[in-house]
Coordinates of C-alpha atoms in Angstrom, one line a residue:
M152 CA 107.6 109.4 89.1
W153 CA 106.0 111.5 91.8
T154 CA 106.1 114.6 89.6
A155 CA 104.3 112.6 86.8
Y156 CA 101.7 111.4 89.2
Y157 CA 100.8 114.8 90.6
L158 CA 100.8 116.5 87.2
L159 CA 98.3 113.9 85.9
K160 CA 96.2 114.1 89.1
Q161 CA 95.9 117.9 88.7
Q162 CA 95.7 118.1 84.9
P163 CA 94.6 114.8 83.3
D164 CA 94.9 116.0 79.7
L165 CA 98.7 116.6 79.9
K166 CA 100.9 114.3 77.9
V167 CA 103.5 113.0 80.4
V168 CA 106.3 110.6 79.4
V169 CA 108.8 109.0 81.9
L170 CA 112.1 107.6 80.6
D171 CA 114.0 105.0 82.7
A172 CA 117.4 103.5 81.8
H173 CA 116.3 100.2 83.3
V174 CA 112.9 99.6 84.9
A175 CA 111.0 101.8 87.3
G176 CA 112.4 101.2 90.7
F177 CA 115.8 99.9 89.6
G178 CA 117.6 102.9 91.1
A179 CA 117.6 104.3 94.6
S180 CA 113.8 104.6 94.6
G181 CA 113.3 100.9 94.6
R182 CA 116.5 99.6 96.3
N183 CA 116.9 101.7 99.4
G184 CA 116.6 100.6 103.0
G185 CA 112.9 101.3 103.3
W186 CA 112.7 104.4 105.5
C187 CA 109.9 106.8 104.5
S188 CA 111.0 109.6 106.8
A189 CA 110.8 113.3 107.3
L190 CA 114.6 113.6 107.2
F191 CA 116.4 116.3 105.2
P192 CA 120.1 116.0 104.3
A193 CA 121.0 119.4 106.0
S194 CA 120.1 119.9 109.6
I195 CA 117.2 122.2 110.5
D196 CA 119.6 124.8 111.9
A197 CA 121.6 124.7 108.7
V198 CA 118.4 125.2 106.7
A199 CA 117.5 128.2 109.0
A200 CA 121.0 129.7 108.5
R201 CA 120.4 129.7 104.7
S202 CA 116.8 131.0 104.9
S203 CA 115.0 131.8 108.2
R204 CA 113.8 130.0 111.2
E205 CA 110.2 130.2 110.0
Q206 CA 111.1 128.7 106.6
A207 CA 113.2 125.9 108.1
L208 CA 110.2 124.9 110.3
A209 CA 107.9 125.1 107.3
L210 CA 110.1 122.7 105.3
H211 CA 110.2 120.4 108.3
E212 CA 106.4 120.4 108.6
H213 CA 105.9 119.7 104.9
L214 CA 108.4 116.8 105.2
V215 CA 106.5 115.4 108.2
D216 CA 103.3 115.6 106.1
A217 CA 105.0 113.9 103.2
V218 CA 105.2 110.7 105.2
D219 CA 101.4 110.7 105.7
E220 CA 100.9 111.8 102.1
V221 CA 102.7 108.7 100.9
D222 CA 100.3 106.6 103.0
R223 CA 97.3 108.5 101.6
V224 CA 98.5 107.8 98.0
L225 CA 99.0 104.1 98.9
H226 CA 95.4 103.9 100.0
T227 CA 94.0 105.9 97.1
E228 CA 95.8 103.9 94.5
D229 CA 95.4 100.5 96.3
I230 CA 99.2 99.9 96.6
D231 CA 100.3 97.4 99.2
A232 CA 103.8 98.6 100.1
D233 CA 104.1 97.2 103.6
F234 CA 103.8 100.7 105.1
A235 CA 104.1 100.7 108.9
K236 CA 104.5 104.0 110.7
G237 CA 106.4 102.9 113.8
G238 CA 108.8 105.8 114.0
T239 CA 112.6 105.8 114.3
V240 CA 114.7 104.9 117.3
T241 CA 118.2 106.3 117.1
L242 CA 120.3 104.5 119.8
I243 CA 122.9 106.0 122.1
R244 CA 125.6 103.4 122.7
S245 CA 128.7 105.4 123.9
Q246 CA 129.6 108.7 125.5
A247 CA 130.6 110.2 122.2
Q248 CA 127.2 109.2 120.8
A249 CA 125.5 110.7 123.8
D250 CA 127.2 114.0 123.2
R251 CA 125.9 114.1 119.6
A252 CA 122.4 113.1 120.6
A253 CA 122.4 115.9 123.2
E254 CA 123.3 118.4 120.5
E255 CA 120.5 117.1 118.3
L256 CA 118.0 117.2 121.2
A257 CA 119.1 120.8 122.1
T258 CA 118.5 121.9 118.5
A259 CA 115.1 120.1 118.4
E260 CA 114.1 121.9 121.7
D261 CA 115.3 125.2 120.3
F262 CA 113.0 124.8 117.2
G263 CA 110.1 123.6 119.3
L264 CA 110.1 120.0 117.9
T265 CA 110.0 118.3 121.3
P266 CA 108.2 116.3 122.4
H267 CA 105.9 115.8 119.4
H268 CA 108.6 115.2 116.8
T269 CA 111.7 114.3 118.9
R270 CA 111.8 113.0 122.4
P271 CA 114.6 111.4 124.5
L272 CA 114.3 107.9 125.8
D273 CA 116.3 106.5 128.8
A274 CA 117.9 103.1 128.5
T275 CA 114.8 101.3 129.8
Q276 CA 112.5 103.1 127.4
A277 CA 114.9 102.5 124.5
L278 CA 115.2 98.8 125.2
S279 CA 111.4 98.6 125.1
H280 CA 111.6 99.3 121.4
L281 CA 114.7 97.2 120.5
R282 CA 116.9 95.2 122.7
A283 CA 120.3 95.9 121.3
T284 CA 123.6 95.8 123.2
D285 CA 125.2 98.7 125.1
V286 CA 122.1 100.9 125.0
Q287 CA 122.4 104.0 127.1
G288 CA 119.3 105.8 125.7
A289 CA 117.9 107.0 122.4
L290 CA 116.0 109.7 120.6
F291 CA 112.7 108.8 119.1
T292 CA 110.7 110.4 116.3
P293 CA 107.3 109.2 115.2
D294 CA 107.8 110.7 111.8
C295 CA 109.0 107.7 109.9
A296 CA 107.5 104.5 108.4
A297 CA 109.1 101.3 107.3
I298 CA 108.1 100.5 103.7
H299 CA 108.9 98.1 100.9
P300 CA 110.3 100.7 98.4
A301 CA 110.1 98.5 95.3
K302 CA 106.4 97.8 95.9
L303 CA 105.9 101.6 96.3
V304 CA 107.6 102.6 93.1
R305 CA 106.2 99.8 91.0
G306 CA 102.7 100.5 92.3
L307 CA 103.2 104.2 91.6
A308 CA 104.3 103.5 88.1
L309 CA 101.1 101.5 87.5
A310 CA 99.1 104.4 88.9
V311 CA 100.8 106.9 86.5
E312 CA 100.0 104.6 83.6
R313 CA 96.3 104.3 84.7
L314 CA 96.2 108.2 84.7
G315 CA 97.4 108.3 81.1
G316 CA 101.2 108.6 81.6
I317 CA 103.6 106.7 79.4
I318 CA 106.6 105.0 80.8
Y319 CA 109.4 103.9 78.6
E320 CA 111.7 101.5 80.4
L321 CA 115.1 100.3 79.1
S322 CA 115.5 103.8 77.6
P323 CA 118.9 105.3 78.8
V324 CA 119.2 109.0 78.5
L325 CA 122.5 110.5 77.5
D326 CA 121.8 114.2 78.0
I327 CA 119.1 116.7 78.9
K328 CA 118.8 120.1 77.1
P329 CA 116.2 122.8 76.9
G330 CA 113.2 121.2 75.2
A331 CA 114.8 117.9 74.5
V332 CA 115.9 114.6 76.1
E333 CA 118.6 112.8 74.1
G334 CA 118.8 109.1 74.4
D335 CA 120.7 106.2 72.8
G336 CA 119.2 106.5 69.3
F337 CA 116.2 108.7 70.2
T338 CA 115.2 112.2 71.1
V339 CA 112.1 113.2 73.0
R340 CA 111.0 116.8 72.7
A341 CA 108.8 118.6 75.2
P342 CA 108.4 122.2 76.5
I343 CA 109.1 121.0 80.1
V344 CA 111.9 118.5 80.9
V345 CA 112.4 117.1 84.4
R346 CA 115.7 115.7 85.6
A347 CA 115.3 113.3 88.5
T348 CA 118.4 111.2 88.2
E349 CA 120.0 111.3 91.6
G350 CA 123.2 109.2 91.8
Y351 CA 123.1 108.6 88.1
T352 CA 123.2 112.4 87.3
P353 CA 127.0 112.4 86.4
S354 CA 126.3 110.0 83.5
L355 CA 124.5 112.9 81.7
R356 CA 126.9 114.9 79.5
S357 CA 125.8 118.3 80.8
F358 CA 125.6 117.5 84.5
K359 CA 129.0 115.8 85.4
R360 CA 129.6 117.7 88.6
Q361 CA 126.1 118.5 89.8
L362 CA 125.8 115.5 92.2
T363 CA 128.3 113.0 93.4
P364 CA 127.3 109.3 93.5
V365 CA 128.1 107.8 96.9
Y366 CA 127.3 104.1 97.4
S367 CA 125.1 102.7 100.2
L368 CA 125.0 98.9 100.6
V369 CA 122.2 96.8 102.1
T370 CA 121.7 93.3 103.5
A371 CA 118.6 91.3 104.4
T372 CA 118.3 88.3 106.8
E373 CA 116.3 85.2 106.3
P374 CA 112.8 85.4 108.0
I375 CA 113.4 85.5 111.7
P376 CA 111.2 83.2 114.0
D377 CA 108.9 84.7 116.6
A378 CA 110.9 83.5 119.5
M379 CA 113.9 85.5 118.3
W380 CA 111.8 88.6 117.8
D381 CA 111.0 88.4 121.5
E382 CA 114.7 89.0 122.1
I383 CA 115.0 91.7 119.5
G384 CA 111.9 93.8 119.8
L385 CA 110.7 96.1 117.0
T386 CA 107.1 95.1 117.6
E387 CA 105.8 98.3 115.8
R388 CA 108.3 97.8 113.0
E389 CA 110.3 100.8 114.1
T390 CA 113.2 101.8 111.9
F391 CA 116.5 102.0 113.8
S392 CA 120.0 103.4 113.8
D393 CA 122.5 104.8 116.3
Y394 CA 124.8 107.8 116.6
R395 CA 128.0 106.3 115.1
R396 CA 129.7 108.4 112.5
L397 CA 129.4 106.0 109.6
L398 CA 125.7 105.8 109.1
I399 CA 123.8 102.5 109.6
Y400 CA 120.0 102.0 109.1
G401 CA 117.6 99.1 109.7
Q402 CA 114.0 98.0 109.7
R403 CA 111.9 95.0 110.4
T404 CA 110.1 93.9 107.2
A405 CA 106.5 92.7 106.9
D406 CA 107.8 89.2 106.3
N407 CA 109.9 89.3 109.5
R408 CA 113.4 89.9 108.1
I409 CA 115.8 92.6 109.2
V410 CA 117.0 94.8 106.3
F411 CA 120.2 96.5 107.5
G412 CA 122.4 98.8 105.5
G413 CA 125.1 101.5 105.8
R414 CA 127.7 103.6 104.1
G415 CA 131.4 103.0 103.8
A416 CA 131.8 101.9 100.2
P417 CA 134.4 104.0 98.3
Y418 CA 133.7 106.7 95.9
H419 CA 134.9 105.9 92.4
F420 CA 137.0 108.2 90.4
G421 CA 135.2 110.4 87.8
S422 CA 131.8 109.8 89.5
R423 CA 131.7 106.4 87.8
V424 CA 128.6 104.2 88.4
A425 CA 128.7 100.5 87.5
P426 CA 126.8 97.4 88.5
A427 CA 130.0 95.9 89.9
F428 CA 130.1 98.7 92.5
D429 CA 126.7 97.6 93.9
R430 CA 128.6 94.8 95.7
D431 CA 131.6 95.2 98.1
N432 CA 132.3 92.0 100.1
A433 CA 134.3 93.9 102.7
I434 CA 131.5 96.3 103.4
F435 CA 128.9 93.5 103.4
A436 CA 131.1 91.7 106.0
E437 CA 131.3 94.8 108.1
L438 CA 127.5 95.3 107.9
E439 CA 126.9 91.7 109.0
R440 CA 129.4 92.1 111.9
S441 CA 127.7 95.3 113.0
L442 CA 124.3 93.7 112.9
V443 CA 125.4 90.8 115.1
E444 CA 127.2 93.2 117.4
L445 CA 123.8 95.0 117.9
F446 CA 121.8 91.8 118.2
P447 CA 124.0 88.8 119.2
V448 CA 120.9 86.5 118.9
L449 CA 121.4 86.8 115.1
Q450 CA 124.8 85.2 115.1
R451 CA 123.6 82.1 113.3
T452 CA 120.9 83.9 111.2
K453 CA 121.6 83.7 107.4
I454 CA 122.0 86.8 105.3
T455 CA 120.0 85.9 102.2
H456 CA 120.2 89.1 100.2
R457 CA 122.9 91.7 99.5
W458 CA 122.7 94.7 97.2
G459 CA 123.6 98.3 96.9
G460 CA 123.5 101.4 94.7
P461 CA 124.4 105.0 94.4
L462 CA 122.7 107.9 96.0
G463 CA 123.1 111.6 94.9
V464 CA 125.0 114.0 97.1
P465 CA 125.0 117.8 96.3
R466 CA 128.2 119.7 97.2
D467 CA 126.4 121.5 100.1
W468 CA 124.3 118.6 101.2
F469 CA 121.2 120.6 100.5
A470 CA 118.4 118.9 98.4
S471 CA 116.5 121.1 96.0
V472 CA 113.6 121.5 93.7
S473 CA 113.8 123.9 90.8
L474 CA 112.3 125.0 87.5
D475 CA 114.0 127.3 85.1
P476 CA 111.2 129.2 83.3
T477 CA 113.5 130.3 80.5
T478 CA 114.7 126.8 79.6
G479 CA 111.8 124.7 80.9
V480 CA 114.2 122.3 82.7
G481 CA 113.1 121.2 86.1
T482 CA 115.0 119.2 88.7
T483 CA 114.4 117.6 92.0
G484 CA 116.9 115.6 94.0
G485 CA 120.1 115.6 96.0
Y486 CA 118.4 113.7 98.8
V487 CA 121.6 111.9 100.1
G488 CA 119.6 108.8 100.9
D489 CA 116.6 110.5 102.5
G490 CA 114.5 110.5 99.3
V491 CA 111.5 108.2 100.0
G492 CA 109.5 110.9 101.8
A493 CA 111.4 113.9 100.4
S494 CA 110.9 112.9 96.8
N495 CA 107.1 112.9 97.3
L496 CA 107.3 116.5 98.5
G497 CA 109.7 117.3 95.7
G498 CA 107.3 115.8 93.1
R499 CA 104.3 117.7 94.4
T500 CA 106.3 120.9 94.5
L501 CA 107.7 120.5 91.0
A502 CA 104.2 119.8 89.7
D503 CA 103.0 123.1 91.3
L504 CA 105.9 124.9 89.6
I505 CA 105.3 123.4 86.2
L506 CA 101.6 124.3 86.4
S507 CA 102.4 127.9 87.5
Q508 CA 100.7 127.5 90.9
S509 CA 101.8 129.5 93.9
T510 CA 101.4 127.3 96.9
P511 CA 103.0 127.0 100.4
R512 CA 105.1 124.3 98.9
T513 CA 106.6 126.6 96.2
Q514 CA 107.7 129.0 99.0
L515 CA 109.9 126.5 100.8
P516 CA 113.6 127.2 101.2
W517 CA 114.8 124.3 99.0
V518 CA 112.8 125.7 96.0
N519 CA 115.2 127.1 93.3
H520 CA 118.2 126.5 95.6
T521 CA 121.4 126.2 93.6
S522 CA 124.1 124.0 95.1
P523 CA 127.7 124.7 94.0
K524 CA 129.3 122.2 91.6
W525 CA 131.7 119.6 93.0
E526 CA 135.4 120.1 92.5
P527 CA 137.0 118.5 89.4
E528 CA 139.0 115.4 89.7
P529 CA 141.3 114.4 91.4
L530 CA 140.2 116.8 94.2
R531 CA 136.7 115.2 94.3
W532 CA 138.0 111.7 94.6
I533 CA 140.5 112.7 97.4
G534 CA 137.9 114.7 99.3
V535 CA 135.0 112.3 99.3
N536 CA 137.1 109.2 100.1
A537 CA 139.1 111.1 102.8
G538 CA 135.7 112.0 104.4
L539 CA 134.6 108.3 104.3
V540 CA 137.9 107.2 105.9
A541 CA 137.6 109.9 108.6
M542 CA 134.1 108.7 109.5
S543 CA 134.9 105.0 109.4
T544 CA 138.1 105.3 111.5
S545 CA 136.5 107.6 114.0
D546 CA 133.9 105.1 115.3
P547 CA 136.4 102.7 117.0
I548 CA 138.4 105.7 118.4
E549 CA 135.2 107.2 119.9
A550 CA 134.1 103.8 121.3
R551 CA 137.5 103.4 123.0
T552 CA 138.0 106.9 124.3
G553 CA 134.4 108.2 124.7
K554 CA 135.5 111.5 123.1
Q555 CA 134.6 113.1 119.8
A556 CA 137.2 112.2 117.1
W557 CA 138.6 115.4 115.7
R558 CA 138.9 114.0 112.2
A559 CA 135.2 113.3 112.0
Q560 CA 134.3 116.7 113.5
F561 CA 136.4 118.3 110.7
A562 CA 134.7 116.2 108.0
S563 CA 131.3 117.0 109.3
R564 CA 131.8 120.6 108.5
F565 CA 131.4 119.7 104.9
T566 CA 128.2 117.6 105.2
G567 CA 125.6 120.2 106.1
H568 CA 125.5 119.3 109.8

């Protein structure tokens, strides 16, 4: 949708068609946890190792700007998406977490990102943001906004239509080929075809092993009264997480709920994606337990919403934007859950490539990067689920011992960090 928007902004006479299997925002763009961040799936030192220090910093700077660019578009197009740039607080709650935070801080210092983009907080400073349990400190970045993702994507879809774009919803695509998109009973022909399908990519006949769909599940509380917010914090609607192995993420919404999600749901053999996989009662129960463990005041607060969906993971955890000039097929994606901000940059960059414009964006190290394909089954199923088990079982070990769990350290070698 971002690619369509920027194409039409730059060249209004283009004929741009968007096809969606469901409705705009049904996928990860509208059902994520609401972080519009400058995050990239691979760490900045991993990006530098694949390109250069200068290019890694340039990519980071463009991702930081993408957060503000989303806000600019919201104002330009009069979209109310509950945008609040309160930054992210990543808590340190054990010695093992402190060790990982120290490594991240050292990398940030090495790349000159402190204190403007990353700064350490002691326990008192961290608790001034959110009053969670067992807080020893935190790292803070201002480069993130809480957002209502469905409001963003639905508003963006309307903006694309106002600019002359055509959106066909309920139009599932079966395959993408040079010059053609093949659907269920239809074919759309165009000189340029863009694939932006993320976790649903393996459903396309020609792209079975390009990305692996990994599920992330999300919960939302009932609206929380003001008196309880005095005990929780998040007065600036900061997004929050901690340094546990199995990722969690949260935000305070504009209507005073907490949206809280995380990983842990299994990968399904053959990269299958199905509505039934959006709900996993065991994972929902673990998320609710984790939320109450962070904020005991929420023990009697009702969870009113539970949902989930797949995100797209490239084999090397390196998101990319590309355009093949010989076939006319463009792609953007592989965000591993960090796509609200990165997809904006990806859409702008792909629009530049399609319009044959050489810009600083088109020189970034993720442009025309090619990730290796995932292994065939059953190796893919074994590897992905083994990694999930390693991460989920490492957290209690590290909490008990205070030491890094070897199994998670081994698994992290394959995640771009």
